[in-house]
C-alpha cells in the first residue's frame, strides 16, 4: 500500500469508528439537545452505561470509580449526587486528592444545606477550589488525572436522575472534556464558604 493509500485508509477507519460510536449511542444522545457542543471523539471507543429500573445508580457509580483512581480532578456539576459527595470527601480528606469544582448555584445551596460537614472537611485540606456559574452545561463532567493517564466521564440527566454515563480515555475525548470544563471554569466566579 502506498503512503497516500495508508493515510486514506487510516482516516477512513477513524471516521468509521466515530460514526459507529454515534449510531450505536443514539439512545444516549437523545438525552441532549441538538445544539450541545459534543464532539464525536467522546463516543469513539467510549464506555457507555445507562441506568435502568434495576440499577438506577450505574452512571453515578462510574463517575465514583474515576474519582477513586484520580490524583486530581476538575469537574462541573449541575446536580448533587450524594454518592459523589461521599466519594470526593473521602478521597480529598483521607487520600490527598486535589480538586477544582464548578457548581451551579442550586448545587452550592444543596451542598451547604445537606453536606456541610463533608464540605468543611474538604475545604480544610486546602486542596479544593470552587467556582460557581449561573449557566449550566446539560450534563455533569469530570476530567481526572489518574496513575494510568487522563480520563473523562460525563453524566447525562433526564427526569431528575442520572440516565447515562459516557467515559473515555482517548486523547481527543480528553482534549474535548478538558476544553469544555476549563471554559466553564474560566467563566465561573470563585466562591468561598462560611459553613457553620
N, C-alpha and C. Protein backbone atom coordinates (compact mmCIF):
# COMPACT_ATOMS: atom_id res chain seq x y z
N UNK A 1 0.85 -1.18 0.00
CA UNK A 1 0.00 0.00 0.00
C UNK A 1 0.90 1.24 0.00
N UNK A 2 0.51 2.23 -0.74
CA UNK A 2 1.27 3.48 -0.79
C UNK A 2 1.01 4.30 0.48
N UNK A 3 1.86 5.30 0.68
CA UNK A 3 1.66 6.19 1.82
C UNK A 3 0.30 6.87 1.74
N UNK A 4 -0.04 7.37 0.57
CA UNK A 4 -1.34 8.04 0.40
C UNK A 4 -2.47 7.06 0.70
N UNK A 5 -2.36 5.84 0.24
CA UNK A 5 -3.38 4.83 0.48
C UNK A 5 -3.52 4.52 1.97
N UNK A 6 -2.38 4.39 2.66
CA UNK A 6 -2.42 4.11 4.09
C UNK A 6 -3.06 5.26 4.85
N UNK A 7 -2.70 6.49 4.48
CA UNK A 7 -3.28 7.65 5.17
C UNK A 7 -4.79 7.73 4.96
N UNK A 8 -5.23 7.48 3.75
CA UNK A 8 -6.67 7.50 3.47
C UNK A 8 -7.37 6.38 4.24
N UNK A 9 -6.77 5.19 4.25
CA UNK A 9 -7.37 4.07 4.97
C UNK A 9 -7.44 4.35 6.47
N UNK A 10 -6.38 4.91 7.05
CA UNK A 10 -6.39 5.25 8.48
C UNK A 10 -7.48 6.27 8.79
N UNK A 11 -7.61 7.26 7.92
CA UNK A 11 -8.64 8.29 8.13
C UNK A 11 -10.03 7.68 8.00
N UNK A 12 -10.20 6.78 7.05
CA UNK A 12 -11.49 6.11 6.88
C UNK A 12 -11.84 5.29 8.12
N UNK A 13 -10.88 4.56 8.67
CA UNK A 13 -11.13 3.75 9.88
C UNK A 13 -11.52 4.64 11.05
N UNK A 14 -10.83 5.76 11.21
CA UNK A 14 -11.17 6.69 12.29
C UNK A 14 -12.59 7.24 12.09
N UNK A 15 -12.91 7.63 10.87
CA UNK A 15 -14.24 8.12 10.54
C UNK A 15 -15.29 7.05 10.85
N UNK A 16 -15.03 5.83 10.46
CA UNK A 16 -15.97 4.73 10.66
C UNK A 16 -16.20 4.45 12.15
N UNK A 17 -15.12 4.47 12.96
CA UNK A 17 -15.25 4.26 14.41
C UNK A 17 -16.13 5.34 15.03
N UNK A 18 -15.90 6.56 14.61
CA UNK A 18 -16.68 7.67 15.18
C UNK A 18 -18.14 7.60 14.76
N UNK A 19 -18.41 7.26 13.53
CA UNK A 19 -19.80 7.09 13.08
C UNK A 19 -20.44 5.95 13.85
N UNK A 20 -19.73 4.85 14.02
CA UNK A 20 -20.27 3.72 14.80
C UNK A 20 -20.56 4.15 16.23
N UNK A 21 -19.70 4.99 16.81
CA UNK A 21 -19.93 5.48 18.17
C UNK A 21 -21.19 6.31 18.27
N UNK A 22 -21.47 7.12 17.26
CA UNK A 22 -22.68 7.94 17.25
C UNK A 22 -23.91 7.07 17.03
N UNK A 23 -23.88 6.25 16.00
CA UNK A 23 -25.04 5.42 15.67
C UNK A 23 -25.35 4.44 16.80
N UNK A 24 -24.32 3.88 17.41
CA UNK A 24 -24.52 2.92 18.48
C UNK A 24 -25.01 3.53 19.78
N UNK A 25 -24.99 4.85 19.86
CA UNK A 25 -25.39 5.52 21.11
C UNK A 25 -26.46 6.58 20.89
N UNK A 26 -27.29 6.39 19.89
CA UNK A 26 -28.37 7.33 19.61
C UNK A 26 -29.28 7.47 20.84
N UNK A 27 -29.52 6.37 21.54
CA UNK A 27 -30.38 6.41 22.73
C UNK A 27 -29.81 7.33 23.81
N UNK A 28 -28.50 7.41 23.91
CA UNK A 28 -27.85 8.30 24.88
C UNK A 28 -27.86 9.73 24.36
N UNK A 29 -27.54 9.91 23.10
CA UNK A 29 -27.52 11.26 22.52
C UNK A 29 -28.90 11.90 22.53
N UNK A 30 -29.95 11.09 22.51
CA UNK A 30 -31.31 11.65 22.52
C UNK A 30 -31.62 12.37 23.83
N UNK A 31 -30.78 12.18 24.86
CA UNK A 31 -30.96 12.89 26.12
C UNK A 31 -30.49 14.34 26.04
N UNK A 32 -29.77 14.68 24.99
CA UNK A 32 -29.20 16.02 24.82
C UNK A 32 -29.89 16.78 23.70
N UNK A 33 -29.88 18.10 23.83
CA UNK A 33 -30.43 18.96 22.78
C UNK A 33 -29.51 18.91 21.56
N UNK A 34 -30.06 19.16 20.38
CA UNK A 34 -29.26 19.11 19.15
C UNK A 34 -28.09 20.10 19.12
N UNK A 35 -28.16 21.19 19.88
CA UNK A 35 -27.12 22.20 19.81
C UNK A 35 -26.01 22.02 20.86
N UNK A 36 -26.02 20.93 21.60
CA UNK A 36 -24.97 20.67 22.59
C UNK A 36 -23.65 20.48 21.84
N UNK A 37 -22.59 21.18 22.27
CA UNK A 37 -21.32 21.13 21.54
C UNK A 37 -20.49 19.87 21.85
N UNK A 38 -21.07 18.72 21.62
CA UNK A 38 -20.40 17.45 21.84
C UNK A 38 -19.65 17.05 20.59
N UNK A 39 -18.47 16.47 20.76
CA UNK A 39 -17.69 16.00 19.61
C UNK A 39 -17.80 14.49 19.49
N UNK A 40 -17.72 14.00 18.26
CA UNK A 40 -17.81 12.57 18.02
C UNK A 40 -16.68 11.80 18.71
N UNK A 41 -15.57 12.46 18.97
CA UNK A 41 -14.44 11.80 19.64
C UNK A 41 -14.83 11.28 21.02
N UNK A 42 -15.78 11.91 21.67
CA UNK A 42 -16.20 11.48 23.01
C UNK A 42 -16.81 10.09 22.95
N UNK A 43 -17.47 9.74 21.85
CA UNK A 43 -18.11 8.43 21.72
C UNK A 43 -17.22 7.38 21.07
N UNK A 44 -16.11 7.78 20.51
CA UNK A 44 -15.19 6.86 19.84
C UNK A 44 -14.46 6.03 20.91
N UNK A 45 -14.71 4.74 20.97
CA UNK A 45 -14.10 3.82 21.94
C UNK A 45 -14.52 4.14 23.37
N UNK A 46 -15.71 4.70 23.53
CA UNK A 46 -16.19 5.11 24.84
C UNK A 46 -16.80 3.94 25.61
N UNK A 47 -16.80 4.10 26.92
CA UNK A 47 -17.59 3.24 27.80
C UNK A 47 -18.91 3.97 28.03
N UNK A 48 -19.99 3.34 27.64
CA UNK A 48 -21.31 3.95 27.79
C UNK A 48 -22.16 3.03 28.66
N UNK A 49 -22.70 3.62 29.72
CA UNK A 49 -23.50 2.86 30.68
C UNK A 49 -24.80 3.63 30.90
N UNK A 50 -25.90 2.92 30.87
CA UNK A 50 -27.19 3.57 31.12
C UNK A 50 -27.81 3.03 32.41
N UNK A 51 -28.62 3.86 32.99
CA UNK A 51 -29.38 3.45 34.18
C UNK A 51 -30.60 2.67 33.72
N UNK A 52 -31.04 1.77 34.57
CA UNK A 52 -32.30 1.09 34.30
C UNK A 52 -33.04 0.88 35.61
N UNK A 53 -34.20 0.30 35.52
CA UNK A 53 -35.06 0.12 36.68
C UNK A 53 -34.36 -0.63 37.81
N UNK A 54 -33.54 -1.59 37.47
CA UNK A 54 -32.90 -2.43 38.48
C UNK A 54 -31.54 -1.91 38.91
N UNK A 55 -30.98 -0.97 38.19
CA UNK A 55 -29.66 -0.40 38.53
C UNK A 55 -29.64 1.09 38.19
N UNK A 56 -30.43 1.89 38.92
CA UNK A 56 -30.53 3.31 38.58
C UNK A 56 -29.27 4.12 38.88
N UNK A 57 -28.36 3.58 39.70
CA UNK A 57 -27.19 4.35 40.09
C UNK A 57 -25.93 4.00 39.30
N UNK A 58 -26.06 3.22 38.25
CA UNK A 58 -24.90 2.82 37.45
C UNK A 58 -24.10 4.01 36.91
N UNK A 59 -24.75 5.04 36.34
CA UNK A 59 -23.96 6.18 35.85
C UNK A 59 -23.15 6.85 36.97
N UNK A 60 -23.76 7.07 38.12
CA UNK A 60 -23.06 7.70 39.24
C UNK A 60 -21.91 6.83 39.73
N UNK A 61 -22.10 5.52 39.73
CA UNK A 61 -21.04 4.61 40.18
C UNK A 61 -19.81 4.69 39.28
N UNK A 62 -20.01 4.92 37.98
CA UNK A 62 -18.86 5.01 37.07
C UNK A 62 -18.06 6.29 37.30
N UNK A 63 -18.74 7.38 37.62
CA UNK A 63 -18.01 8.60 37.97
C UNK A 63 -17.22 8.38 39.25
N UNK A 64 -17.85 7.76 40.24
CA UNK A 64 -17.15 7.47 41.50
C UNK A 64 -15.92 6.61 41.27
N UNK A 65 -15.99 5.68 40.33
CA UNK A 65 -14.84 4.84 40.00
C UNK A 65 -13.68 5.67 39.46
N UNK A 66 -13.97 6.65 38.62
CA UNK A 66 -12.91 7.53 38.11
C UNK A 66 -12.30 8.31 39.27
N UNK A 67 -13.14 8.88 40.12
CA UNK A 67 -12.66 9.68 41.25
C UNK A 67 -11.82 8.81 42.20
N UNK A 68 -12.23 7.57 42.40
CA UNK A 68 -11.48 6.65 43.28
C UNK A 68 -10.04 6.46 42.82
N UNK A 69 -9.79 6.56 41.52
CA UNK A 69 -8.45 6.34 40.98
C UNK A 69 -7.69 7.63 40.69
N UNK A 70 -8.32 8.77 40.88
CA UNK A 70 -7.74 10.05 40.46
C UNK A 70 -6.75 10.60 41.49
N UNK A 71 -5.81 11.40 40.97
CA UNK A 71 -4.92 12.19 41.82
C UNK A 71 -5.32 13.67 41.79
N UNK A 72 -6.00 14.06 40.71
CA UNK A 72 -6.51 15.43 40.55
C UNK A 72 -7.74 15.37 39.65
N UNK A 73 -8.75 16.18 39.98
CA UNK A 73 -9.92 16.28 39.12
C UNK A 73 -10.31 17.74 38.92
N UNK A 74 -10.89 17.99 37.78
CA UNK A 74 -11.60 19.24 37.52
C UNK A 74 -12.97 18.80 37.05
N UNK A 75 -14.01 19.30 37.72
CA UNK A 75 -15.36 18.78 37.45
C UNK A 75 -16.38 19.90 37.43
N UNK A 76 -17.43 19.67 36.64
CA UNK A 76 -18.60 20.54 36.62
C UNK A 76 -19.79 19.72 37.08
N UNK A 77 -20.57 20.28 38.00
CA UNK A 77 -21.76 19.58 38.49
C UNK A 77 -22.98 20.48 38.41
N UNK A 78 -24.01 19.97 37.75
CA UNK A 78 -25.29 20.67 37.70
C UNK A 78 -26.33 19.94 38.53
N UNK A 79 -25.89 18.86 39.18
CA UNK A 79 -26.76 18.09 40.06
C UNK A 79 -25.92 17.61 41.24
N UNK A 80 -26.55 17.44 42.37
CA UNK A 80 -25.85 16.95 43.56
C UNK A 80 -26.16 15.47 43.73
N UNK A 81 -25.12 14.66 43.68
CA UNK A 81 -25.25 13.21 43.83
C UNK A 81 -24.58 12.84 45.15
N UNK A 82 -25.36 12.42 46.15
CA UNK A 82 -24.77 12.11 47.47
C UNK A 82 -23.59 11.14 47.40
N UNK A 83 -23.65 10.14 46.54
CA UNK A 83 -22.53 9.19 46.41
C UNK A 83 -21.27 9.93 45.99
N UNK A 84 -21.40 10.91 45.10
CA UNK A 84 -20.23 11.66 44.67
C UNK A 84 -19.67 12.52 45.81
N UNK A 85 -20.56 13.14 46.59
CA UNK A 85 -20.10 13.94 47.72
C UNK A 85 -19.28 13.07 48.66
N UNK A 86 -19.79 11.89 48.98
CA UNK A 86 -19.08 10.98 49.88
C UNK A 86 -17.74 10.53 49.30
N UNK A 87 -17.74 10.19 48.03
CA UNK A 87 -16.50 9.73 47.39
C UNK A 87 -15.47 10.84 47.34
N UNK A 88 -15.87 12.03 46.93
CA UNK A 88 -14.94 13.15 46.88
C UNK A 88 -14.40 13.48 48.28
N UNK A 89 -15.27 13.53 49.28
CA UNK A 89 -14.82 13.84 50.64
C UNK A 89 -13.77 12.83 51.11
N UNK A 90 -14.04 11.56 50.92
CA UNK A 90 -13.09 10.53 51.35
C UNK A 90 -11.75 10.67 50.63
N UNK A 91 -11.81 10.85 49.31
CA UNK A 91 -10.57 10.94 48.52
C UNK A 91 -9.80 12.22 48.85
N UNK A 92 -10.50 13.33 49.06
CA UNK A 92 -9.83 14.61 49.36
C UNK A 92 -9.26 14.59 50.77
N UNK A 93 -10.07 14.24 51.74
CA UNK A 93 -9.68 14.33 53.15
C UNK A 93 -8.71 13.22 53.55
N UNK A 94 -8.98 12.02 53.10
CA UNK A 94 -8.20 10.88 53.58
C UNK A 94 -7.06 10.45 52.66
N UNK A 95 -7.14 10.84 51.37
CA UNK A 95 -6.15 10.32 50.44
C UNK A 95 -5.44 11.38 49.60
N UNK A 96 -5.71 12.66 49.86
CA UNK A 96 -4.95 13.72 49.23
C UNK A 96 -5.32 14.11 47.82
N UNK A 97 -6.51 13.76 47.36
CA UNK A 97 -6.97 14.19 46.05
C UNK A 97 -7.07 15.71 46.02
N UNK A 98 -6.58 16.33 44.94
CA UNK A 98 -6.81 17.76 44.74
C UNK A 98 -7.94 17.91 43.72
N UNK A 99 -8.75 18.95 43.90
CA UNK A 99 -9.94 19.08 43.06
C UNK A 99 -10.30 20.52 42.80
N UNK A 100 -10.84 20.75 41.62
CA UNK A 100 -11.39 22.03 41.21
C UNK A 100 -12.82 21.74 40.75
N UNK A 101 -13.78 22.40 41.39
CA UNK A 101 -15.18 22.17 41.08
C UNK A 101 -15.84 23.44 40.58
N UNK A 102 -16.67 23.29 39.55
CA UNK A 102 -17.54 24.36 39.09
C UNK A 102 -18.95 23.87 39.35
N UNK A 103 -19.72 24.65 40.11
CA UNK A 103 -21.04 24.23 40.54
C UNK A 103 -22.08 25.28 40.18
N UNK A 104 -23.29 24.83 39.91
CA UNK A 104 -24.38 25.77 39.73
C UNK A 104 -24.80 26.29 41.11
N UNK A 105 -25.51 27.41 41.12
CA UNK A 105 -25.99 27.98 42.38
C UNK A 105 -26.85 26.98 43.16
N UNK A 106 -27.68 26.23 42.45
CA UNK A 106 -28.55 25.25 43.11
C UNK A 106 -27.73 24.16 43.80
N UNK A 107 -26.67 23.73 43.16
CA UNK A 107 -25.81 22.70 43.75
C UNK A 107 -25.08 23.26 44.97
N UNK A 108 -24.62 24.49 44.87
CA UNK A 108 -23.96 25.13 46.02
C UNK A 108 -24.91 25.17 47.21
N UNK A 109 -26.15 25.61 46.98
CA UNK A 109 -27.13 25.69 48.07
C UNK A 109 -27.38 24.32 48.70
N UNK A 110 -27.56 23.30 47.88
CA UNK A 110 -27.78 21.95 48.39
C UNK A 110 -26.57 21.41 49.14
N UNK A 111 -25.40 21.69 48.63
CA UNK A 111 -24.17 21.24 49.27
C UNK A 111 -24.03 21.82 50.67
N UNK A 112 -24.27 23.11 50.78
CA UNK A 112 -24.17 23.77 52.09
C UNK A 112 -25.27 23.26 53.03
N UNK A 113 -26.48 23.10 52.52
CA UNK A 113 -27.60 22.69 53.37
C UNK A 113 -27.53 21.23 53.79
N UNK A 114 -27.06 20.37 52.90
CA UNK A 114 -27.15 18.92 53.17
C UNK A 114 -25.83 18.23 53.47
N UNK A 115 -24.71 18.85 53.12
CA UNK A 115 -23.43 18.17 53.27
C UNK A 115 -22.37 19.11 53.85
N UNK A 116 -22.78 19.90 54.83
CA UNK A 116 -21.88 20.91 55.40
C UNK A 116 -20.61 20.31 56.00
N UNK A 117 -20.72 19.17 56.67
CA UNK A 117 -19.54 18.54 57.28
C UNK A 117 -18.54 18.10 56.22
N UNK A 118 -19.02 17.43 55.18
CA UNK A 118 -18.14 16.98 54.10
C UNK A 118 -17.49 18.17 53.41
N UNK A 119 -18.26 19.23 53.20
CA UNK A 119 -17.74 20.45 52.58
C UNK A 119 -16.66 21.07 53.46
N UNK A 120 -16.94 21.22 54.73
CA UNK A 120 -15.99 21.82 55.68
C UNK A 120 -14.68 21.02 55.73
N UNK A 121 -14.80 19.71 55.86
CA UNK A 121 -13.60 18.86 55.93
C UNK A 121 -12.78 18.93 54.64
N UNK A 122 -13.44 18.94 53.52
CA UNK A 122 -12.74 19.00 52.24
C UNK A 122 -12.02 20.33 52.04
N UNK A 123 -12.72 21.42 52.36
CA UNK A 123 -12.12 22.74 52.22
C UNK A 123 -10.94 22.93 53.18
N UNK A 124 -11.00 22.32 54.34
CA UNK A 124 -9.93 22.46 55.34
C UNK A 124 -8.60 21.89 54.86
N UNK A 125 -8.61 21.03 53.87
CA UNK A 125 -7.37 20.45 53.36
C UNK A 125 -6.56 21.45 52.55
N UNK A 126 -7.22 22.48 52.02
CA UNK A 126 -6.54 23.45 51.17
C UNK A 126 -6.30 22.95 49.75
N UNK A 127 -6.82 21.78 49.42
CA UNK A 127 -6.58 21.23 48.08
C UNK A 127 -7.83 21.29 47.19
N UNK A 128 -8.79 22.13 47.59
CA UNK A 128 -10.04 22.25 46.83
C UNK A 128 -10.27 23.71 46.45
N UNK A 129 -10.59 23.92 45.19
CA UNK A 129 -11.02 25.24 44.73
C UNK A 129 -12.41 25.08 44.14
N UNK A 130 -13.25 26.09 44.35
CA UNK A 130 -14.61 26.04 43.82
C UNK A 130 -14.98 27.34 43.15
N UNK A 131 -15.78 27.19 42.10
CA UNK A 131 -16.35 28.33 41.40
C UNK A 131 -17.82 28.05 41.15
N UNK A 132 -18.57 29.12 40.96
CA UNK A 132 -20.00 29.00 40.69
C UNK A 132 -20.31 29.61 39.33
N UNK A 133 -21.33 29.06 38.70
CA UNK A 133 -21.81 29.59 37.42
C UNK A 133 -23.33 29.65 37.44
N UNK A 134 -23.85 30.62 36.70
CA UNK A 134 -25.31 30.73 36.54
C UNK A 134 -25.81 29.75 35.49
N UNK A 135 -25.04 29.62 34.45
CA UNK A 135 -25.44 28.87 33.28
C UNK A 135 -24.87 27.45 33.36
N UNK A 136 -25.72 26.47 33.26
CA UNK A 136 -25.29 25.08 33.42
C UNK A 136 -25.07 24.40 32.08
N UNK A 137 -24.10 23.50 32.07
CA UNK A 137 -23.99 22.56 30.96
C UNK A 137 -25.14 21.57 31.09
N UNK A 138 -25.55 20.94 30.01
CA UNK A 138 -26.65 19.98 30.10
C UNK A 138 -26.20 18.59 30.56
N UNK A 139 -25.06 18.51 31.21
CA UNK A 139 -24.50 17.26 31.70
C UNK A 139 -23.49 17.57 32.79
N UNK A 140 -23.16 16.56 33.59
CA UNK A 140 -22.05 16.68 34.52
C UNK A 140 -20.79 16.19 33.81
N UNK A 141 -19.65 16.72 34.21
CA UNK A 141 -18.41 16.38 33.51
C UNK A 141 -17.25 16.38 34.48
N UNK A 142 -16.43 15.34 34.42
CA UNK A 142 -15.22 15.27 35.23
C UNK A 142 -14.06 14.89 34.33
N UNK A 143 -12.94 15.57 34.53
CA UNK A 143 -11.69 15.21 33.86
C UNK A 143 -10.71 14.91 34.98
N UNK A 144 -10.11 13.74 34.93
CA UNK A 144 -9.26 13.29 36.03
C UNK A 144 -7.89 12.86 35.55
N UNK A 145 -6.88 13.20 36.37
CA UNK A 145 -5.56 12.63 36.19
C UNK A 145 -5.52 11.39 37.07
N UNK A 146 -5.14 10.26 36.50
CA UNK A 146 -5.01 9.03 37.25
C UNK A 146 -3.60 8.48 37.03
N UNK A 147 -3.17 7.51 37.84
CA UNK A 147 -1.85 6.92 37.60
C UNK A 147 -1.71 6.29 36.21
N UNK A 148 -2.83 5.92 35.60
CA UNK A 148 -2.80 5.31 34.27
C UNK A 148 -3.00 6.32 33.14
N UNK A 149 -3.11 7.61 33.48
CA UNK A 149 -3.33 8.63 32.47
C UNK A 149 -4.64 9.36 32.70
N UNK A 150 -4.94 10.29 31.82
CA UNK A 150 -6.15 11.10 31.96
C UNK A 150 -7.39 10.29 31.54
N UNK A 151 -8.51 10.62 32.19
CA UNK A 151 -9.81 10.03 31.86
C UNK A 151 -10.86 11.12 31.97
N UNK A 152 -11.94 10.92 31.22
CA UNK A 152 -13.08 11.83 31.34
C UNK A 152 -14.34 11.01 31.55
N UNK A 153 -15.28 11.62 32.26
CA UNK A 153 -16.57 10.99 32.44
C UNK A 153 -17.66 12.05 32.37
N UNK A 154 -18.74 11.71 31.70
CA UNK A 154 -19.84 12.63 31.52
C UNK A 154 -21.12 11.92 31.96
N UNK A 155 -21.95 12.62 32.75
CA UNK A 155 -23.23 12.07 33.18
C UNK A 155 -24.34 12.89 32.56
N UNK A 156 -25.27 12.20 31.92
CA UNK A 156 -26.41 12.84 31.28
C UNK A 156 -27.64 12.60 32.14
N UNK A 157 -28.43 13.66 32.32
CA UNK A 157 -29.60 13.62 33.19
C UNK A 157 -30.88 13.77 32.38
N UNK A 158 -31.93 13.13 32.89
CA UNK A 158 -33.28 13.31 32.36
C UNK A 158 -34.25 12.94 33.47
N UNK A 159 -35.35 13.62 33.52
CA UNK A 159 -36.37 13.34 34.55
C UNK A 159 -35.76 13.34 35.95
N UNK A 160 -34.91 14.29 36.23
CA UNK A 160 -34.30 14.49 37.55
C UNK A 160 -33.44 13.33 38.03
N UNK A 161 -32.89 12.55 37.11
CA UNK A 161 -31.98 11.48 37.54
C UNK A 161 -30.91 11.25 36.48
N UNK A 162 -29.82 10.65 36.93
CA UNK A 162 -28.74 10.31 36.01
C UNK A 162 -29.21 9.17 35.12
N UNK A 163 -29.17 9.38 33.82
CA UNK A 163 -29.67 8.37 32.88
C UNK A 163 -28.55 7.66 32.14
N UNK A 164 -27.38 8.31 32.00
CA UNK A 164 -26.31 7.67 31.25
C UNK A 164 -24.95 8.22 31.66
N UNK A 165 -23.93 7.41 31.48
CA UNK A 165 -22.54 7.78 31.70
C UNK A 165 -21.78 7.49 30.42
N UNK A 166 -20.93 8.43 30.02
CA UNK A 166 -20.03 8.23 28.89
C UNK A 166 -18.62 8.51 29.40
N UNK A 167 -17.77 7.51 29.32
CA UNK A 167 -16.39 7.67 29.77
C UNK A 167 -15.42 7.36 28.65
N UNK A 168 -14.26 8.01 28.71
CA UNK A 168 -13.29 7.82 27.63
C UNK A 168 -11.91 8.24 28.11
N UNK A 169 -10.89 7.59 27.57
CA UNK A 169 -9.52 7.98 27.90
C UNK A 169 -8.69 8.23 26.65
N UNK A 170 -9.36 8.41 25.50
CA UNK A 170 -8.62 8.70 24.28
C UNK A 170 -8.20 10.18 24.27
N UNK A 171 -7.08 10.50 23.64
CA UNK A 171 -6.60 11.89 23.64
C UNK A 171 -7.61 12.91 23.13
N UNK A 172 -8.34 12.59 22.08
CA UNK A 172 -9.30 13.55 21.53
C UNK A 172 -10.47 13.78 22.48
N UNK A 173 -10.94 12.73 23.14
CA UNK A 173 -12.03 12.88 24.10
C UNK A 173 -11.57 13.67 25.31
N UNK A 174 -10.36 13.39 25.78
CA UNK A 174 -9.81 14.14 26.92
C UNK A 174 -9.66 15.61 26.56
N UNK A 175 -9.17 15.88 25.36
CA UNK A 175 -9.00 17.27 24.93
C UNK A 175 -10.34 18.00 24.91
N UNK A 176 -11.39 17.36 24.38
CA UNK A 176 -12.71 17.98 24.37
C UNK A 176 -13.20 18.24 25.80
N UNK A 177 -13.09 17.23 26.66
CA UNK A 177 -13.57 17.37 28.04
C UNK A 177 -12.81 18.46 28.78
N UNK A 178 -11.49 18.48 28.62
CA UNK A 178 -10.67 19.49 29.30
C UNK A 178 -11.04 20.88 28.82
N UNK A 179 -11.18 21.05 27.52
CA UNK A 179 -11.55 22.36 26.97
C UNK A 179 -12.94 22.78 27.46
N UNK A 180 -13.87 21.85 27.51
CA UNK A 180 -15.23 22.16 27.94
C UNK A 180 -15.28 22.56 29.41
N UNK A 181 -14.67 21.77 30.27
CA UNK A 181 -14.73 22.07 31.71
C UNK A 181 -13.88 23.31 32.03
N UNK A 182 -12.81 23.53 31.30
CA UNK A 182 -11.99 24.72 31.52
C UNK A 182 -12.72 25.98 31.08
N UNK A 183 -13.48 25.88 30.00
CA UNK A 183 -14.29 27.03 29.56
C UNK A 183 -15.29 27.42 30.65
N UNK A 184 -15.94 26.44 31.25
CA UNK A 184 -16.89 26.72 32.33
C UNK A 184 -16.14 27.26 33.55
N UNK A 185 -15.00 26.67 33.86
CA UNK A 185 -14.17 27.12 35.00
C UNK A 185 -13.79 28.59 34.82
N UNK A 186 -13.34 28.93 33.63
CA UNK A 186 -12.90 30.31 33.37
C UNK A 186 -14.06 31.32 33.48
N UNK A 187 -15.28 30.90 33.19
CA UNK A 187 -16.44 31.78 33.30
C UNK A 187 -16.99 31.84 34.72
N UNK A 188 -16.57 30.91 35.57
CA UNK A 188 -17.10 30.84 36.92
C UNK A 188 -16.52 31.89 37.83
N UNK A 189 -17.27 32.20 38.89
CA UNK A 189 -16.83 33.12 39.93
C UNK A 189 -16.27 32.31 41.09
N UNK A 190 -15.07 32.66 41.55
CA UNK A 190 -14.54 31.96 42.75
C UNK A 190 -15.50 32.14 43.92
N UNK A 191 -15.66 31.08 44.69
CA UNK A 191 -16.53 31.16 45.87
C UNK A 191 -15.79 30.64 47.09
N UNK A 192 -16.17 31.19 48.21
CA UNK A 192 -15.69 30.67 49.48
C UNK A 192 -16.90 30.42 50.34
N UNK A 193 -16.77 29.53 51.27
CA UNK A 193 -17.92 29.13 52.07
C UNK A 193 -17.74 29.50 53.52
N UNK A 194 -18.83 29.93 54.12
CA UNK A 194 -18.93 30.10 55.55
C UNK A 194 -19.86 28.98 56.00
N UNK A 195 -19.26 27.87 56.41
CA UNK A 195 -20.06 26.72 56.80
C UNK A 195 -20.05 26.62 58.31
N UNK A 196 -21.24 26.63 58.92
CA UNK A 196 -21.35 26.52 60.38
C UNK A 196 -21.07 25.11 60.84
